[in-house]
Amino acid sequence: MAKELLKIENLNVIYKTDMETVYAVNGIDLSINEQETLGLVGETGAGKTSTALAILRLLPDRTAHVTDGKIYFEGQDVAEMDDATLRAMRGGKISMIFQDPMTSLNPVITVGRQIAEALVLHNTEGKTKEQIEDRVEEILELVGIPASRKNDYPHQFSGGMKQRVVIAIALSCNPKLLIADEPTTALDVTIQAQVLAMMNELKEKLKTSLLMITHDMGIIAQTCEKVGVMYAGEIIEYGSVEDLFEGKYHHPYTEGLFNSIPNIEETRDRLEQIDGLMPDPTNLPKGCKFNPRCKKCMEICKEKEPPVYQEGQHRIKCHLYGGMNQ
Ligand code: SF4
């Protein structure tokens, strides 16, 4: 049976200032096994990035607070890790790829030195300078960049090539978990497809688990085995990709996301849209947080927090399925 690598239980994150409190993550549960890919999908402001930053304990110290919940990595409570364990985990065991390769790279340092930096920082095996240099060349080749380009600067690369360098840095220390936060959003569509294909290939080759954060259902279908649909800081639907794409029951928000995807076989004049906006995270609606936008909203939805309906691994948080568990 696959070993559990990451487990999140009832995670709650707020951002607090003198003026207001932002409820960013509101009680999420998820798990990722070794060599598994989990996707978190949802609109901007759903709490996806806050969840990723909480895993690495990278939330801003002064404003962000984890008010409840636990995060376990390899069975260890991340909140209890000492500084040395935390340093070894960040970049060594868990790496993160950020959205925009243009701002992830230092423009005045060659790409080879930027890859070597991570290797030097996590050099637990006492590698020599030459061995680190060899690894830099190896990892560049792995992401499809000729090793001879290691002395080039980021401005000499295209957007897609820069994102390949960022992926090379993230993979340089053979992490057990790779967190990719919208890794292809800043790229054009053809380059996006190449980068996703490369990430899938590398994941298989290096046996890495992947947490893929995206707003794009197409990316979920191409890369993930499990998926959590996030809305207003909650996972409102969770299950395997088959559950989500072929399942009998869906959360109305997930249905809305599906209806807004273009389909080459359909002849709709217009794509459907989900009316309205994500609720203000400082003042979330009572009851179901999706109720102001939901076409199936009932009276109970405006008053009572929905229960979670579960069938196997598939969970849906919605009053429509409220009675089905009993
Ligand atoms: Fe819609 Fe009610 Fe379900 Fe919320 S609980 S998604 S408002 S039907």
Tab-separated table of C-alpha atoms and ligand atoms in Angstrom:
chain	number	residue	atom	x	y	z
A	1	MET	CA	0.000	0.000	0.000
A	2	ALA	CA	1.261	3.500	-0.881
A	3	LYS	CA	2.811	5.360	2.055
A	4	GLU	CA	1.273	8.641	3.167
A	5	LEU	CA	3.678	11.555	2.692
A	6	LEU	CA	1.618	14.628	3.602
A	7	LYS	CA	-1.497	14.857	5.726
A	8	ILE	CA	-3.470	18.006	6.523
A	9	GLU	CA	-6.201	17.878	9.166
A	10	ASN	CA	-8.692	20.698	9.726
A	11	LEU	CA	-6.255	23.479	8.702
A	12	ASN	CA	-7.437	27.013	9.485
A	13	VAL	CA	-5.409	30.083	8.474
A	14	ILE	CA	-6.311	33.716	9.103
A	15	TYR	CA	-4.556	36.992	8.248
A	16	LYS	CA	-5.088	39.529	11.003
A	17	THR	CA	-4.397	43.248	10.971
A	18	ASP	CA	-5.610	46.046	13.294
A	19	MET	CA	-8.372	46.744	10.777
A	20	GLU	CA	-9.698	43.316	9.804
A	21	THR	CA	-9.390	39.527	9.825
A	22	VAL	CA	-9.198	37.580	6.574
A	23	TYR	CA	-10.440	33.976	6.844
A	24	ALA	CA	-8.205	32.439	4.162
A	25	VAL	CA	-8.327	28.698	4.899
A	26	ASN	CA	-11.315	27.284	6.780
A	27	GLY	CA	-10.879	23.705	7.945
A	28	ILE	CA	-9.385	21.731	5.085
A	29	ASP	CA	-8.413	18.035	5.132
A	30	LEU	CA	-6.291	16.321	2.489
A	31	SER	CA	-3.542	13.763	2.057
A	32	ILE	CA	-0.886	12.937	-0.532
A	33	ASN	CA	0.761	9.519	-0.798
A	34	GLU	CA	4.251	8.854	-2.106
A	35	GLN	CA	4.444	9.336	-5.918
A	36	GLU	CA	0.873	10.652	-6.050
A	37	THR	CA	-0.379	13.904	-7.586
A	38	LEU	CA	-3.072	15.943	-5.880
A	39	GLY	CA	-4.564	18.990	-7.563
A	40	LEU	CA	-6.078	21.951	-5.743
A	41	VAL	CA	-8.369	23.845	-8.090
A	42	GLY	CA	-10.375	27.025	-7.558
A	43	GLU	CA	-10.630	30.732	-8.287
A	44	THR	CA	-8.188	33.366	-7.074
A	45	GLY	CA	-8.718	33.893	-3.345
A	46	ALA	CA	-9.908	30.314	-2.688
A	47	GLY	CA	-7.039	29.687	-0.237
A	48	LYS	CA	-4.856	27.440	-2.438
A	49	THR	CA	-1.585	29.355	-2.069
A	50	SER	CA	-2.116	29.970	1.669
A	51	THR	CA	-2.449	26.186	2.074
A	52	ALA	CA	0.835	25.626	0.197
A	53	LEU	CA	2.677	28.284	2.211
A	54	ALA	CA	1.356	26.789	5.466
A	55	ILE	CA	2.838	23.387	4.519
A	56	LEU	CA	6.291	25.000	4.276
A	57	ARG	CA	5.694	27.327	7.256
A	58	LEU	CA	6.283	30.252	4.895
A	59	LEU	CA	3.196	32.287	5.829
A	60	PRO	CA	4.076	35.892	6.760
A	61	ASP	CA	4.977	35.869	10.487
A	62	ARG	CA	3.336	39.099	11.535
A	63	THR	CA	-0.078	38.796	9.949
A	64	ALA	CA	-0.771	35.109	9.294
A	65	HIS	CA	-1.872	32.711	12.025
A	66	VAL	CA	-2.644	29.002	11.852
A	67	THR	CA	-5.561	29.043	14.290
A	68	ASP	CA	-6.348	25.333	14.180
A	69	GLY	CA	-5.367	22.058	12.550
A	70	LYS	CA	-2.276	19.967	11.921
A	71	ILE	CA	0.085	19.397	9.011
A	72	TYR	CA	2.151	16.205	9.054
A	73	PHE	CA	5.018	15.561	6.630
A	74	GLU	CA	6.437	12.011	6.770
A	75	GLY	CA	4.513	11.632	10.028
A	76	GLN	CA	6.180	14.656	11.649
A	77	ASP	CA	4.137	17.629	12.847
A	78	VAL	CA	5.418	20.589	10.750
A	79	ALA	CA	4.508	23.084	13.522
A	80	GLU	CA	6.784	21.224	15.966
A	81	MET	CA	9.847	21.022	13.674
A	82	ASP	CA	13.017	22.736	14.930
A	83	ASP	CA	14.916	25.154	12.662
A	84	ALA	CA	17.381	22.547	11.340
A	85	THR	CA	14.609	20.064	10.427
A	86	LEU	CA	12.598	22.844	8.810
A	87	ARG	CA	15.604	24.003	6.730
A	88	ALA	CA	16.243	20.429	5.586
A	89	MET	CA	12.572	20.055	4.614
A	90	ARG	CA	12.362	23.319	2.643
A	91	GLY	CA	14.064	22.858	-0.704
A	92	GLY	CA	15.505	19.482	0.322
A	93	LYS	CA	12.403	17.322	0.875
A	94	ILE	CA	9.716	19.746	-0.331
A	95	SER	CA	10.305	22.200	-3.196
A	96	MET	CA	8.004	24.845	-4.546
A	97	ILE	CA	7.648	26.231	-8.062
A	98	PHE	CA	6.080	29.683	-8.138
A	99	GLN	CA	3.790	31.124	-10.787
A	100	ASP	CA	6.026	33.603	-12.516
A	101	PRO	CA	9.470	32.423	-13.712
A	102	MET	CA	10.402	36.049	-14.513
A	103	THR	CA	10.422	36.965	-10.830
A	104	SER	CA	11.589	33.592	-9.458
A	105	LEU	CA	15.086	33.905	-10.948
A	106	ASN	CA	17.827	36.365	-10.002
A	107	PRO	CA	18.616	38.368	-13.169
A	108	VAL	CA	22.303	38.969	-12.290
A	109	ILE	CA	23.307	35.366	-11.482
A	110	THR	CA	23.859	32.686	-14.125
A	111	VAL	CA	21.276	29.870	-14.210
A	112	GLY	CA	23.975	27.301	-13.400
A	113	ARG	CA	24.929	29.135	-10.201
A	114	GLN	CA	21.277	29.455	-9.210
A	115	ILE	CA	20.815	25.677	-9.518
A	116	ALA	CA	24.111	25.058	-7.663
A	117	GLU	CA	22.966	27.297	-4.765
A	118	ALA	CA	20.237	24.812	-3.755
A	119	LEU	CA	22.668	21.901	-4.066
A	120	VAL	CA	25.275	23.623	-1.854
A	121	LEU	CA	22.638	24.510	0.756
A	122	HIS	CA	21.417	20.902	1.008
A	123	ASN	CA	24.784	19.202	0.508
A	124	THR	CA	24.269	16.518	3.153
A	125	GLU	CA	26.359	13.951	1.233
A	126	GLY	CA	29.482	16.183	1.172
A	127	LYS	CA	29.570	16.499	-2.635
A	128	THR	CA	32.709	18.150	-4.093
A	129	LYS	CA	32.580	21.280	-6.274
A	130	GLU	CA	33.044	19.105	-9.374
A	131	GLN	CA	30.226	16.745	-8.367
A	132	ILE	CA	27.897	19.725	-7.823
A	133	GLU	CA	28.910	21.086	-11.233
A	134	ASP	CA	28.148	17.662	-12.805
A	135	ARG	CA	24.741	17.592	-11.090
A	136	VAL	CA	23.938	21.099	-12.417
A	137	GLU	CA	24.659	19.886	-15.958
A	138	GLU	CA	22.690	16.677	-15.420
A	139	ILE	CA	19.608	18.494	-14.094
A	140	LEU	CA	19.704	21.063	-16.933
A	141	GLU	CA	19.743	18.230	-19.489
A	142	LEU	CA	16.882	16.574	-17.594
A	143	VAL	CA	14.640	19.612	-18.149
A	144	GLY	CA	15.646	19.820	-21.819
A	145	ILE	CA	18.222	22.625	-21.647
A	146	PRO	CA	21.720	21.949	-23.071
A	147	ALA	CA	24.322	21.858	-20.254
A	148	SER	CA	26.426	24.310	-22.280
A	149	ARG	CA	23.923	27.050	-21.363
A	150	LYS	CA	24.678	26.890	-17.634
A	151	ASN	CA	26.704	30.123	-17.804
A	152	ASP	CA	23.880	32.100	-19.419
A	153	TYR	CA	21.778	34.657	-17.532
A	154	PRO	CA	17.946	34.440	-17.208
A	155	HIS	CA	17.379	37.260	-19.747
A	156	GLN	CA	18.980	35.036	-22.419
A	157	PHE	CA	16.138	32.482	-22.031
A	158	SER	CA	12.522	32.542	-23.266
A	159	GLY	CA	9.608	32.370	-20.753
A	160	GLY	CA	9.207	28.595	-21.184
A	161	MET	CA	12.971	28.011	-20.797
A	162	LYS	CA	13.024	30.160	-17.647
A	163	GLN	CA	10.232	28.035	-16.154
A	164	ARG	CA	12.285	24.925	-17.028
A	165	VAL	CA	15.208	26.454	-15.063
A	166	VAL	CA	12.893	27.108	-12.098
A	167	ILE	CA	11.729	23.462	-12.278
A	168	ALA	CA	15.396	22.362	-12.471
A	169	ILE	CA	16.160	24.311	-9.266
A	170	ALA	CA	13.130	22.762	-7.541
A	171	LEU	CA	14.119	19.231	-8.587
A	172	SER	CA	17.864	19.581	-8.025
A	173	CYS	CA	17.785	18.020	-4.540
A	174	ASN	CA	15.409	15.191	-5.492
A	175	PRO	CA	12.524	16.403	-3.295
A	176	LYS	CA	9.889	13.935	-2.113
A	177	LEU	CA	7.134	16.502	-2.680
A	178	LEU	CA	6.981	19.206	-5.323
A	179	ILE	CA	4.457	22.021	-4.852
A	180	ALA	CA	3.677	23.720	-8.168
A	181	ASP	CA	1.691	26.947	-7.705
A	182	GLU	CA	0.115	27.770	-11.088
A	183	PRO	CA	3.403	26.795	-12.826
A	184	THR	CA	2.182	27.478	-16.352
A	185	THR	CA	-0.124	30.480	-15.915
A	186	ALA	CA	2.486	32.973	-17.134
A	187	LEU	CA	3.276	30.901	-20.260
A	188	ASP	CA	1.515	30.764	-23.605
A	189	VAL	CA	-0.566	27.691	-24.428
A	190	THR	CA	1.885	25.674	-26.552
A	191	ILE	CA	4.725	26.208	-24.060
A	192	GLN	CA	2.271	25.366	-21.249
A	193	ALA	CA	1.626	21.952	-22.847
A	194	GLN	CA	5.368	21.268	-23.187
A	195	VAL	CA	6.099	22.217	-19.572
A	196	LEU	CA	3.213	20.064	-18.261
A	197	ALA	CA	4.346	17.066	-20.330
A	198	MET	CA	7.869	17.534	-18.979
A	199	MET	CA	6.631	17.759	-15.371
A	200	ASN	CA	4.625	14.527	-15.796
A	201	GLU	CA	7.672	12.769	-17.227
A	202	LEU	CA	10.011	14.011	-14.484
A	203	LYS	CA	7.541	13.084	-11.762
A	204	GLU	CA	7.567	9.475	-13.030
A	205	LYS	CA	11.332	9.398	-13.496
A	206	LEU	CA	12.220	10.931	-10.112
A	207	LYS	CA	9.306	9.295	-8.203
A	208	THR	CA	8.238	12.643	-6.740
A	209	SER	CA	4.802	13.433	-5.309
A	210	LEU	CA	3.168	16.565	-6.663
A	211	LEU	CA	0.754	19.137	-5.257
A	212	MET	CA	-0.543	20.969	-8.328
A	213	ILE	CA	-2.262	24.298	-7.645
A	214	THR	CA	-4.274	25.641	-10.549
A	215	HIS	CA	-7.495	27.323	-11.618
A	216	ASP	CA	-7.602	25.179	-14.776
A	217	MET	CA	-9.619	21.923	-14.845
A	218	GLY	CA	-7.740	20.888	-18.022
A	219	ILE	CA	-4.440	20.845	-16.084
A	220	ILE	CA	-6.086	18.751	-13.351
A	221	ALA	CA	-7.226	16.202	-15.955
A	222	GLN	CA	-3.748	16.043	-17.521
A	223	THR	CA	-1.639	15.779	-14.387
A	224	CYS	CA	-3.533	14.655	-11.278
A	225	GLU	CA	-4.806	11.468	-9.645
A	226	LYS	CA	-6.715	13.161	-6.815
A	227	VAL	CA	-8.296	16.583	-6.646
A	228	GLY	CA	-9.676	19.035	-4.104
A	229	VAL	CA	-11.993	21.800	-5.360
A	230	MET	CA	-11.510	24.873	-3.157
A	231	TYR	CA	-13.975	27.687	-2.544
A	232	ALA	CA	-13.719	30.452	0.072
A	233	GLY	CA	-11.035	28.578	2.012
A	234	GLU	CA	-12.845	25.228	2.072
A	235	ILE	CA	-12.500	22.031	0.065
A	236	ILE	CA	-16.072	21.685	-1.143
A	237	GLU	CA	-15.440	18.544	-3.239
A	238	TYR	CA	-12.605	16.010	-2.936
A	239	GLY	CA	-11.875	12.679	-4.591
A	240	SER	CA	-10.104	10.900	-7.423
A	241	VAL	CA	-9.980	12.533	-10.858
A	242	GLU	CA	-12.428	9.809	-12.041
A	243	ASP	CA	-14.819	10.741	-9.192
A	244	LEU	CA	-14.684	14.317	-10.320
A	245	PHE	CA	-14.878	13.867	-14.071
A	246	GLU	CA	-17.171	10.810	-14.202
A	247	GLY	CA	-18.896	10.747	-10.793
A	248	LYS	CA	-22.696	10.708	-10.376
A	249	TYR	CA	-22.827	13.585	-7.887
A	250	HIS	CA	-21.168	16.969	-7.953
A	251	HIS	CA	-21.074	20.097	-5.879
A	252	PRO	CA	-22.891	22.913	-7.771
A	253	TYR	CA	-19.648	24.951	-7.829
A	254	THR	CA	-17.763	22.057	-9.477
A	255	GLU	CA	-20.611	21.751	-11.989
A	256	GLY	CA	-20.227	25.467	-12.697
A	257	LEU	CA	-16.489	25.011	-13.310
A	258	PHE	CA	-17.180	22.148	-15.746
A	259	ASN	CA	-19.829	24.164	-17.601
A	260	SER	CA	-17.358	26.981	-18.140
A	261	ILE	CA	-14.841	24.719	-19.961
A	262	PRO	CA	-14.983	24.901	-23.780
A	263	ASN	CA	-15.773	21.534	-25.411
A	264	ILE	CA	-14.853	20.957	-29.038
A	265	GLU	CA	-17.810	18.529	-29.570
A	266	GLU	CA	-20.452	20.944	-28.287
A	267	THR	CA	-22.042	23.758	-30.222
A	268	ARG	CA	-22.987	26.120	-27.407
A	269	ASP	CA	-23.113	29.783	-28.467
A	270	ARG	CA	-21.772	30.918	-25.127
A	271	LEU	CA	-19.960	29.217	-22.286
A	272	GLU	CA	-21.859	29.243	-18.995
A	273	GLN	CA	-20.518	31.423	-16.245
A	274	ILE	CA	-20.780	31.317	-12.482
A	275	ASP	CA	-22.498	34.597	-11.677
A	276	GLY	CA	-21.142	36.809	-8.921
A	277	LEU	CA	-17.780	36.918	-7.200
A	278	MET	CA	-15.924	35.011	-4.497
A	279	PRO	CA	-17.265	36.311	-1.123
A	280	ASP	CA	-15.352	38.887	0.911
A	281	PRO	CA	-13.008	36.744	3.074
A	282	THR	CA	-13.344	39.235	5.954
A	283	ASN	CA	-17.121	38.731	6.003
A	284	LEU	CA	-18.012	35.238	4.763
A	285	PRO	CA	-21.712	34.404	4.198
A	286	LYS	CA	-23.657	32.486	6.829
A	287	GLY	CA	-24.454	28.838	6.059
A	288	CYS	CA	-22.957	27.591	2.778
A	289	LYS	CA	-20.284	30.038	1.591
A	290	PHE	CA	-21.343	29.463	-2.021
A	291	ASN	CA	-25.028	30.279	-1.372
A	292	PRO	CA	-25.076	33.840	-2.870
A	293	ARG	CA	-23.927	32.406	-6.240
A	294	CYS	CA	-25.593	28.987	-6.221
A	295	LYS	CA	-28.435	28.319	-8.674
A	296	LYS	CA	-29.666	25.437	-6.456
A	297	CYS	CA	-29.630	27.415	-3.204
A	298	MET	CA	-32.358	26.454	-0.671
A	299	GLU	CA	-33.477	28.226	2.529
A	300	ILE	CA	-31.378	25.899	4.705
A	301	CYS	CA	-28.236	26.855	2.720
A	302	LYS	CA	-28.463	30.441	4.004
A	303	GLU	CA	-28.683	29.347	7.631
A	304	LYS	CA	-26.803	26.111	8.201
A	305	GLU	CA	-23.253	24.997	7.381
A	306	PRO	CA	-23.636	22.082	4.897
A	307	PRO	CA	-22.735	18.549	6.010
A	308	VAL	CA	-20.141	16.464	4.169
A	309	TYR	CA	-21.543	13.653	2.019
A	310	GLN	CA	-19.009	10.868	1.547
A	311	GLU	CA	-19.010	7.885	-0.817
A	312	GLY	CA	-15.689	6.001	-0.669
A	313	GLN	CA	-12.986	8.647	-1.040
A	314	HIS	CA	-15.379	11.104	-2.721
A	315	ARG	CA	-16.537	13.949	-0.422
A	316	ILE	CA	-19.015	16.729	-1.220
A	317	LYS	CA	-19.935	19.517	1.173
A	318	CYS	CA	-23.490	20.484	0.170
A	319	HIS	CA	-27.034	20.375	1.578
A	320	LEU	CA	-28.271	18.718	-1.645
A	321	TYR	CA	-26.640	15.479	-0.477
A	322	GLY	CA	-27.213	16.101	3.245
A	323	GLY	CA	-29.481	13.134	3.904
A	324	MET	CA	-27.516	10.608	1.856
A	325	ASN	CA	-25.006	9.621	4.552
A	326	GLN	CA	-27.594	8.615	7.165
B	1	SF4	FE1	-25.800	25.366	-3.278
B	1	SF4	FE2	-26.925	24.883	-0.941
B	1	SF4	FE3	-25.205	23.132	-1.942
B	1	SF4	FE4	-24.358	25.485	-1.056
B	1	SF4	S1	-25.285	23.859	0.161
B	1	SF4	S2	-23.770	24.513	-2.927
B	1	SF4	S3	-26.035	26.816	-1.635
B	1	SF4	S4	-27.213	23.703	-2.792
